[in-house]
Amino acid sequence: MIVEEDSSVEDEMHLENADGKETLKRQLHFSDAETSKHPTPSGDSDRGNRNNGKTVNFIPPMLKEGVLTVKIEVEDICIQIKEWETTLIGYIIGDNPYELQMLEYVKKVWGFVELPRPMILRNWDVDYELDADMFSQISIWVKFPRFLVRYWSVTTLSKVSSAIGIPLVTDGFTANAEKISYARVMFDMDISKVLPDTIVVETPSVP
């Protein structure tokens, strides 16, 4: 399910940078596909939803070579593309947040969002189709506690990180060796796969 309030003011927001400057307007649409089955306050609004729709007209389909055919023209979809092109699709793994609570929360604290579960945001594109499996490939931060500083070169971090997933970038503390109690790397990971229990790292003798 994609949550949207059609073209209402509530589902539009102005995002701000850390310096407080306004940036591109976005919409947030949160999915509860394959998550918690507990009822939410959205249930009442869903039941009343049937009375708030748009009129749909009968447009006769064509018959081509004996096959019933519907032809969609470019002008039929350009309005929808324009409306959705600045939309973010949001998905929270393992949870089903109340829609209005989530929207209000993100509006208030967009600069720093902290949730007990991973929240994934993706840009909408014209071929987007809601599928929970597509969210199994996510970017995630991983800490390497007590990781000796002598192994903090880009090459060494890349080798060790590649045993877990596809490494992308370190955080600033790791890049500048400002917190040497751990190293932290962002990965592209397939969270549907089981992580290895043990990784053997062969190291050279220190001169």
PDB file of C-alpha atoms in Angstrom:
ATOM      1  CA  MET A   1       0.000   0.000   0.000  1.00  0.00           C
ATOM      2  CA  ILE A   2       1.280   3.450  -0.881  1.00  0.00           C
ATOM      3  CA  VAL A   3      -0.047   6.110   1.420  1.00  0.00           C
ATOM      4  CA  GLU A   4      -0.978   9.371  -0.196  1.00  0.00           C
ATOM      5  CA  GLU A   5      -3.465  12.120   0.470  1.00  0.00           C
ATOM      6  CA  ASP A   6      -3.945  12.910  -3.216  1.00  0.00           C
ATOM      7  CA  SER A   7      -3.061  16.582  -3.784  1.00  0.00           C
ATOM      8  CA  SER A   8      -3.668  17.817  -0.239  1.00  0.00           C
ATOM      9  CA  VAL A   9      -1.382  20.296   1.466  1.00  0.00           C
ATOM     10  CA  GLU A  10      -0.505  17.795   4.201  1.00  0.00           C
ATOM     11  CA  ASP A  11       1.450  15.446   1.951  1.00  0.00           C
ATOM     12  CA  GLU A  12       3.734  18.192   0.688  1.00  0.00           C
ATOM     13  CA  MET A  13       6.636  19.568   2.641  1.00  0.00           C
ATOM     14  CA  HIS A  14       9.582  21.883   2.243  1.00  0.00           C
ATOM     15  CA  LEU A  15      12.860  20.240   3.209  1.00  0.00           C
ATOM     16  CA  GLU A  16      15.653  22.234   4.794  1.00  0.00           C
ATOM     17  CA  ASN A  17      19.405  21.872   4.688  1.00  0.00           C
ATOM     18  CA  ALA A  18      21.481  21.969   7.854  1.00  0.00           C
ATOM     19  CA  ASP A  19      21.899  25.730   7.332  1.00  0.00           C
ATOM     20  CA  GLY A  20      18.125  26.186   7.334  1.00  0.00           C
ATOM     21  CA  LYS A  21      17.824  26.987   3.627  1.00  0.00           C
ATOM     22  CA  GLU A  22      14.773  25.600   1.892  1.00  0.00           C
ATOM     23  CA  THR A  23      15.366  22.994  -0.803  1.00  0.00           C
ATOM     24  CA  LEU A  24      13.275  20.954  -3.222  1.00  0.00           C
ATOM     25  CA  LYS A  25       9.700  20.186  -2.248  1.00  0.00           C
ATOM     26  CA  ARG A  26       9.118  16.473  -1.756  1.00  0.00           C
ATOM     27  CA  GLN A  27       6.318  14.115  -0.891  1.00  0.00           C
ATOM     28  CA  LEU A  28       6.773  11.151   1.437  1.00  0.00           C
ATOM     29  CA  HIS A  29       4.828   7.964   0.754  1.00  0.00           C
ATOM     30  CA  PHE A  30       5.205   5.169   3.286  1.00  0.00           C
ATOM     31  CA  SER A  31       4.554   1.509   2.573  1.00  0.00           C
ATOM     32  CA  ASP A  32       3.348  -1.087   5.061  1.00  0.00           C
ATOM     33  CA  ALA A  33       3.672  -3.981   2.615  1.00  0.00           C
ATOM     34  CA  GLU A  34       4.460  -7.297   4.312  1.00  0.00           C
ATOM     35  CA  THR A  35       4.955  -5.718   7.732  1.00  0.00           C
ATOM     36  CA  SER A  36       3.010  -5.697  10.975  1.00  0.00           C
ATOM     37  CA  LYS A  37      -0.569  -6.981  10.820  1.00  0.00           C
ATOM     38  CA  HIS A  38      -1.769  -4.971  13.808  1.00  0.00           C
ATOM     39  CA  PRO A  39      -4.645  -2.559  13.078  1.00  0.00           C
ATOM     40  CA  THR A  40      -3.743   1.107  12.761  1.00  0.00           C
ATOM     41  CA  PRO A  41      -5.746   4.335  13.014  1.00  0.00           C
ATOM     42  CA  SER A  42      -5.706   4.457   9.220  1.00  0.00           C
ATOM     43  CA  GLY A  43      -8.370   1.727   9.226  1.00  0.00           C
ATOM     44  CA  ASP A  44     -11.215   4.161   9.834  1.00  0.00           C
ATOM     45  CA  SER A  45     -10.024   6.508   7.098  1.00  0.00           C
ATOM     46  CA  ASP A  46      -9.670   3.548   4.710  1.00  0.00           C
ATOM     47  CA  ARG A  47     -13.297   2.601   5.289  1.00  0.00           C
ATOM     48  CA  GLY A  48     -14.425   6.135   4.444  1.00  0.00           C
ATOM     49  CA  ASN A  49     -12.058   6.309   1.507  1.00  0.00           C
ATOM     50  CA  ARG A  50     -14.563   4.832  -0.949  1.00  0.00           C
ATOM     51  CA  ASN A  51     -16.696   7.963  -0.767  1.00  0.00           C
ATOM     52  CA  ASN A  52     -13.862  10.323  -1.686  1.00  0.00           C
ATOM     53  CA  GLY A  53     -12.780   9.073  -5.077  1.00  0.00           C
ATOM     54  CA  LYS A  54     -12.675  10.432  -8.622  1.00  0.00           C
ATOM     55  CA  THR A  55     -15.197   9.656 -11.338  1.00  0.00           C
ATOM     56  CA  VAL A  56     -13.867   7.132 -13.854  1.00  0.00           C
ATOM     57  CA  ASN A  57     -15.320   7.151 -17.370  1.00  0.00           C
ATOM     58  CA  PHE A  58     -16.042   4.328 -19.788  1.00  0.00           C
ATOM     59  CA  ILE A  59     -13.649   4.478 -22.748  1.00  0.00           C
ATOM     60  CA  PRO A  60     -14.239   1.588 -25.169  1.00  0.00           C
ATOM     61  CA  PRO A  61     -11.180  -0.622 -25.748  1.00  0.00           C
ATOM     62  CA  MET A  62     -10.050  -1.644 -29.221  1.00  0.00           C
ATOM     63  CA  LEU A  63     -10.097  -5.067 -30.794  1.00  0.00           C
ATOM     64  CA  LYS A  64      -6.828  -5.866 -32.585  1.00  0.00           C
ATOM     65  CA  GLU A  65      -6.483  -9.228 -34.308  1.00  0.00           C
ATOM     66  CA  GLY A  66      -9.156 -10.620 -32.041  1.00  0.00           C
ATOM     67  CA  VAL A  67      -7.433  -9.389 -28.858  1.00  0.00           C
ATOM     68  CA  LEU A  68      -9.001  -6.793 -26.578  1.00  0.00           C
ATOM     69  CA  THR A  69      -6.483  -3.927 -26.529  1.00  0.00           C
ATOM     70  CA  VAL A  70      -6.204  -0.777 -24.437  1.00  0.00           C
ATOM     71  CA  LYS A  71      -3.923   1.958 -25.798  1.00  0.00           C
ATOM     72  CA  ILE A  72      -2.383   4.408 -23.332  1.00  0.00           C
ATOM     73  CA  GLU A  73      -1.236   7.694 -24.885  1.00  0.00           C
ATOM     74  CA  VAL A  74       1.616   9.878 -23.637  1.00  0.00           C
ATOM     75  CA  GLU A  75      -0.805  12.644 -22.689  1.00  0.00           C
ATOM     76  CA  ASP A  76      -2.681  10.138 -20.498  1.00  0.00           C
ATOM     77  CA  ILE A  77       0.284   9.741 -18.162  1.00  0.00           C
ATOM     78  CA  CYS A  78       2.213  13.033 -18.368  1.00  0.00           C
ATOM     79  CA  ILE A  79       0.124  14.662 -15.602  1.00  0.00           C
ATOM     80  CA  GLN A  80       0.839  11.760 -13.230  1.00  0.00           C
ATOM     81  CA  ILE A  81       4.544  11.807 -14.067  1.00  0.00           C
ATOM     82  CA  LYS A  82       4.707  15.531 -13.366  1.00  0.00           C
ATOM     83  CA  GLU A  83       2.875  15.090 -10.053  1.00  0.00           C
ATOM     84  CA  TRP A  84       5.073  12.215  -8.860  1.00  0.00           C
ATOM     85  CA  GLU A  85       8.504  13.185 -10.200  1.00  0.00           C
ATOM     86  CA  THR A  86       9.594  14.815  -6.902  1.00  0.00           C
ATOM     87  CA  THR A  87       8.226  12.024  -4.708  1.00  0.00           C
ATOM     88  CA  LEU A  88      10.196   9.936  -2.223  1.00  0.00           C
ATOM     89  CA  ILE A  89       9.050   6.375  -1.585  1.00  0.00           C
ATOM     90  CA  GLY A  90       9.585   5.383   2.041  1.00  0.00           C
ATOM     91  CA  TYR A  91       9.742   1.887   3.490  1.00  0.00           C
ATOM     92  CA  ILE A  92      10.411   0.920   7.098  1.00  0.00           C
ATOM     93  CA  ILE A  93      11.730  -2.597   7.592  1.00  0.00           C
ATOM     94  CA  GLY A  94       9.877  -4.683  10.163  1.00  0.00           C
ATOM     95  CA  ASP A  95       7.415  -2.033  11.261  1.00  0.00           C
ATOM     96  CA  ASN A  96       4.099  -0.465  10.323  1.00  0.00           C
ATOM     97  CA  PRO A  97       4.071   3.143  11.543  1.00  0.00           C
ATOM     98  CA  TYR A  98       0.840   5.064  11.907  1.00  0.00           C
ATOM     99  CA  GLU A  99       0.615   7.157   8.758  1.00  0.00           C
ATOM    100  CA  LEU A 100      -0.179  10.543  10.275  1.00  0.00           C
ATOM    101  CA  GLN A 101       2.244  10.042  13.155  1.00  0.00           C
ATOM    102  CA  MET A 102       5.043   9.227  10.742  1.00  0.00           C
ATOM    103  CA  LEU A 103       4.274  12.179   8.484  1.00  0.00           C
ATOM    104  CA  GLU A 104       4.192  14.643  11.377  1.00  0.00           C
ATOM    105  CA  TYR A 105       7.363  13.201  12.860  1.00  0.00           C
ATOM    106  CA  VAL A 106       9.329  13.534   9.627  1.00  0.00           C
ATOM    107  CA  LYS A 107       8.027  17.073   9.081  1.00  0.00           C
ATOM    108  CA  LYS A 108       9.330  18.145  12.481  1.00  0.00           C
ATOM    109  CA  VAL A 109      12.710  16.430  12.525  1.00  0.00           C
ATOM    110  CA  TRP A 110      13.634  15.916   8.875  1.00  0.00           C
ATOM    111  CA  GLY A 111      17.177  17.146   9.483  1.00  0.00           C
ATOM    112  CA  PHE A 112      17.824  14.145  11.727  1.00  0.00           C
ATOM    113  CA  VAL A 113      15.492  11.140  11.701  1.00  0.00           C
ATOM    114  CA  GLU A 114      16.118   8.417  14.279  1.00  0.00           C
ATOM    115  CA  LEU A 115      14.017   5.249  14.221  1.00  0.00           C
ATOM    116  CA  PRO A 116      14.463   1.879  15.930  1.00  0.00           C
ATOM    117  CA  ARG A 117      14.364   0.197  12.519  1.00  0.00           C
ATOM    118  CA  PRO A 118      15.940   0.945   9.117  1.00  0.00           C
ATOM    119  CA  MET A 119      14.037   3.540   7.083  1.00  0.00           C
ATOM    120  CA  ILE A 120      14.707   3.420   3.356  1.00  0.00           C
ATOM    121  CA  LEU A 121      13.947   6.333   1.045  1.00  0.00           C
ATOM    122  CA  ARG A 122      14.117   6.024  -2.724  1.00  0.00           C
ATOM    123  CA  ASN A 123      13.373   8.413  -5.548  1.00  0.00           C
ATOM    124  CA  TRP A 124      10.258   7.549  -7.512  1.00  0.00           C
ATOM    125  CA  ASP A 125      10.760   6.782 -11.192  1.00  0.00           C
ATOM    126  CA  VAL A 126       8.349   6.177 -14.043  1.00  0.00           C
ATOM    127  CA  ASP A 127       8.768   2.388 -13.864  1.00  0.00           C
ATOM    128  CA  TYR A 128       8.355   2.167 -10.075  1.00  0.00           C
ATOM    129  CA  GLU A 129       6.317  -0.807  -8.865  1.00  0.00           C
ATOM    130  CA  LEU A 130       5.760  -1.494  -5.181  1.00  0.00           C
ATOM    131  CA  ASP A 131       7.555  -4.711  -4.358  1.00  0.00           C
ATOM    132  CA  ALA A 132       8.921  -5.452  -0.892  1.00  0.00           C
ATOM    133  CA  ASP A 133      11.714  -7.556  -2.430  1.00  0.00           C
ATOM    134  CA  MET A 134      13.230  -4.504  -4.106  1.00  0.00           C
ATOM    135  CA  PHE A 135      14.011  -3.102  -0.679  1.00  0.00           C
ATOM    136  CA  SER A 136      16.223  -6.042   0.263  1.00  0.00           C
ATOM    137  CA  GLN A 137      19.150  -4.242  -1.380  1.00  0.00           C
ATOM    138  CA  ILE A 138      19.878  -1.288   0.890  1.00  0.00           C
ATOM    139  CA  SER A 139      22.701   0.977   1.974  1.00  0.00           C
ATOM    140  CA  ILE A 140      23.641   0.484   5.614  1.00  0.00           C
ATOM    141  CA  TRP A 141      26.423   1.560   7.990  1.00  0.00           C
ATOM    142  CA  VAL A 142      28.522  -1.179   9.625  1.00  0.00           C
ATOM    143  CA  LYS A 143      30.921  -0.684  12.546  1.00  0.00           C
ATOM    144  CA  PHE A 144      34.168  -2.609  12.929  1.00  0.00           C
ATOM    145  CA  PRO A 145      34.865  -2.381  16.690  1.00  0.00           C
ATOM    146  CA  ARG A 146      38.482  -2.505  17.936  1.00  0.00           C
ATOM    147  CA  PHE A 147      39.705  -2.435  14.328  1.00  0.00           C
ATOM    148  CA  LEU A 148      43.432  -1.618  14.513  1.00  0.00           C
ATOM    149  CA  VAL A 149      44.401   1.678  12.904  1.00  0.00           C
ATOM    150  CA  ARG A 150      47.115   0.029  10.814  1.00  0.00           C
ATOM    151  CA  TYR A 151      44.302  -1.583   8.812  1.00  0.00           C
ATOM    152  CA  TRP A 152      42.548   1.706   8.052  1.00  0.00           C
ATOM    153  CA  SER A 153      44.007   2.275   4.594  1.00  0.00           C
ATOM    154  CA  VAL A 154      41.436   2.457   1.804  1.00  0.00           C
ATOM    155  CA  THR A 155      42.774  -0.774   0.290  1.00  0.00           C
ATOM    156  CA  THR A 156      42.626  -2.746   3.558  1.00  0.00           C
ATOM    157  CA  LEU A 157      39.180  -1.420   4.487  1.00  0.00           C
ATOM    158  CA  SER A 158      37.966  -2.256   0.981  1.00  0.00           C
ATOM    159  CA  LYS A 159      39.259  -5.841   1.191  1.00  0.00           C
ATOM    160  CA  VAL A 160      37.762  -6.542   4.620  1.00  0.00           C
ATOM    161  CA  SER A 161      34.482  -4.798   3.810  1.00  0.00           C
ATOM    162  CA  SER A 162      34.064  -6.707   0.547  1.00  0.00           C
ATOM    163  CA  ALA A 163      33.642  -9.937   2.531  1.00  0.00           C
ATOM    164  CA  ILE A 164      30.373  -8.504   3.875  1.00  0.00           C
ATOM    165  CA  GLY A 165      28.891  -6.574   0.965  1.00  0.00           C
ATOM    166  CA  ILE A 166      29.731  -3.884  -1.555  1.00  0.00           C
ATOM    167  CA  PRO A 167      31.592  -1.108   0.307  1.00  0.00           C
ATOM    168  CA  LEU A 168      30.789   2.469  -0.665  1.00  0.00           C
ATOM    169  CA  VAL A 169      32.376   4.990   1.699  1.00  0.00           C
ATOM    170  CA  THR A 170      33.726   5.438   5.230  1.00  0.00           C
ATOM    171  CA  ASP A 171      32.349   7.991   7.662  1.00  0.00           C
ATOM    172  CA  GLY A 172      34.271  11.177   8.437  1.00  0.00           C
ATOM    173  CA  PHE A 173      35.659   9.914  11.755  1.00  0.00           C
ATOM    174  CA  THR A 174      37.186   6.896  10.035  1.00  0.00           C
ATOM    175  CA  ALA A 175      38.512   8.910   7.099  1.00  0.00           C
ATOM    176  CA  ASN A 176      40.254  11.330   9.470  1.00  0.00           C
ATOM    177  CA  ALA A 177      41.092   8.796  12.214  1.00  0.00           C
ATOM    178  CA  GLU A 178      39.250  10.919  14.785  1.00  0.00           C
ATOM    179  CA  LYS A 179      37.713   7.972  16.686  1.00  0.00           C
ATOM    180  CA  ILE A 180      40.057   5.012  16.649  1.00  0.00           C
ATOM    181  CA  SER A 181      37.884   2.713  18.781  1.00  0.00           C
ATOM    182  CA  TYR A 182      36.094   1.555  15.630  1.00  0.00           C
ATOM    183  CA  ALA A 183      35.973   1.967  11.862  1.00  0.00           C
ATOM    184  CA  ARG A 184      32.670   2.523  10.101  1.00  0.00           C
ATOM    185  CA  VAL A 185      31.844   1.798   6.466  1.00  0.00           C
ATOM    186  CA  MET A 186      28.675   2.168   4.423  1.00  0.00           C
ATOM    187  CA  PHE A 187      27.695  -0.849   2.321  1.00  0.00           C
ATOM    188  CA  ASP A 188      25.238  -1.833  -0.335  1.00  0.00           C
ATOM    189  CA  MET A 189      23.922  -5.066   1.179  1.00  0.00           C
ATOM    190  CA  ASP A 190      21.325  -7.676   0.334  1.00  0.00           C
ATOM    191  CA  ILE A 191      19.606  -7.999   3.713  1.00  0.00           C
ATOM    192  CA  SER A 192      17.653 -11.042   2.532  1.00  0.00           C
ATOM    193  CA  LYS A 193      20.886 -13.072   2.645  1.00  0.00           C
ATOM    194  CA  VAL A 194      22.408 -14.516   5.804  1.00  0.00           C
ATOM    195  CA  LEU A 195      25.639 -12.840   6.882  1.00  0.00           C
ATOM    196  CA  PRO A 196      28.656 -15.084   7.519  1.00  0.00           C
ATOM    197  CA  ASP A 197      29.263 -15.963  11.174  1.00  0.00           C
ATOM    198  CA  THR A 198      33.031 -15.816  10.744  1.00  0.00           C
ATOM    199  CA  ILE A 199      35.413 -14.062   8.367  1.00  0.00           C
ATOM    200  CA  VAL A 200      39.093 -15.024   8.388  1.00  0.00           C
ATOM    201  CA  VAL A 201      41.465 -12.115   7.773  1.00  0.00           C
ATOM    202  CA  GLU A 202      45.038 -13.126   6.983  1.00  0.00           C
ATOM    203  CA  THR A 203      47.489 -10.400   8.018  1.00  0.00           C
ATOM    204  CA  PRO A 204      51.234 -10.038   7.425  1.00  0.00           C
ATOM    205  CA  SER A 205      53.801 -10.106  10.189  1.00  0.00           C
ATOM    206  CA  VAL A 206      54.480  -6.629  11.544  1.00  0.00           C
ATOM    207  CA  PRO A 207      58.171  -5.661  11.029  1.00  0.00           C
TER     208      PRO A 207
END
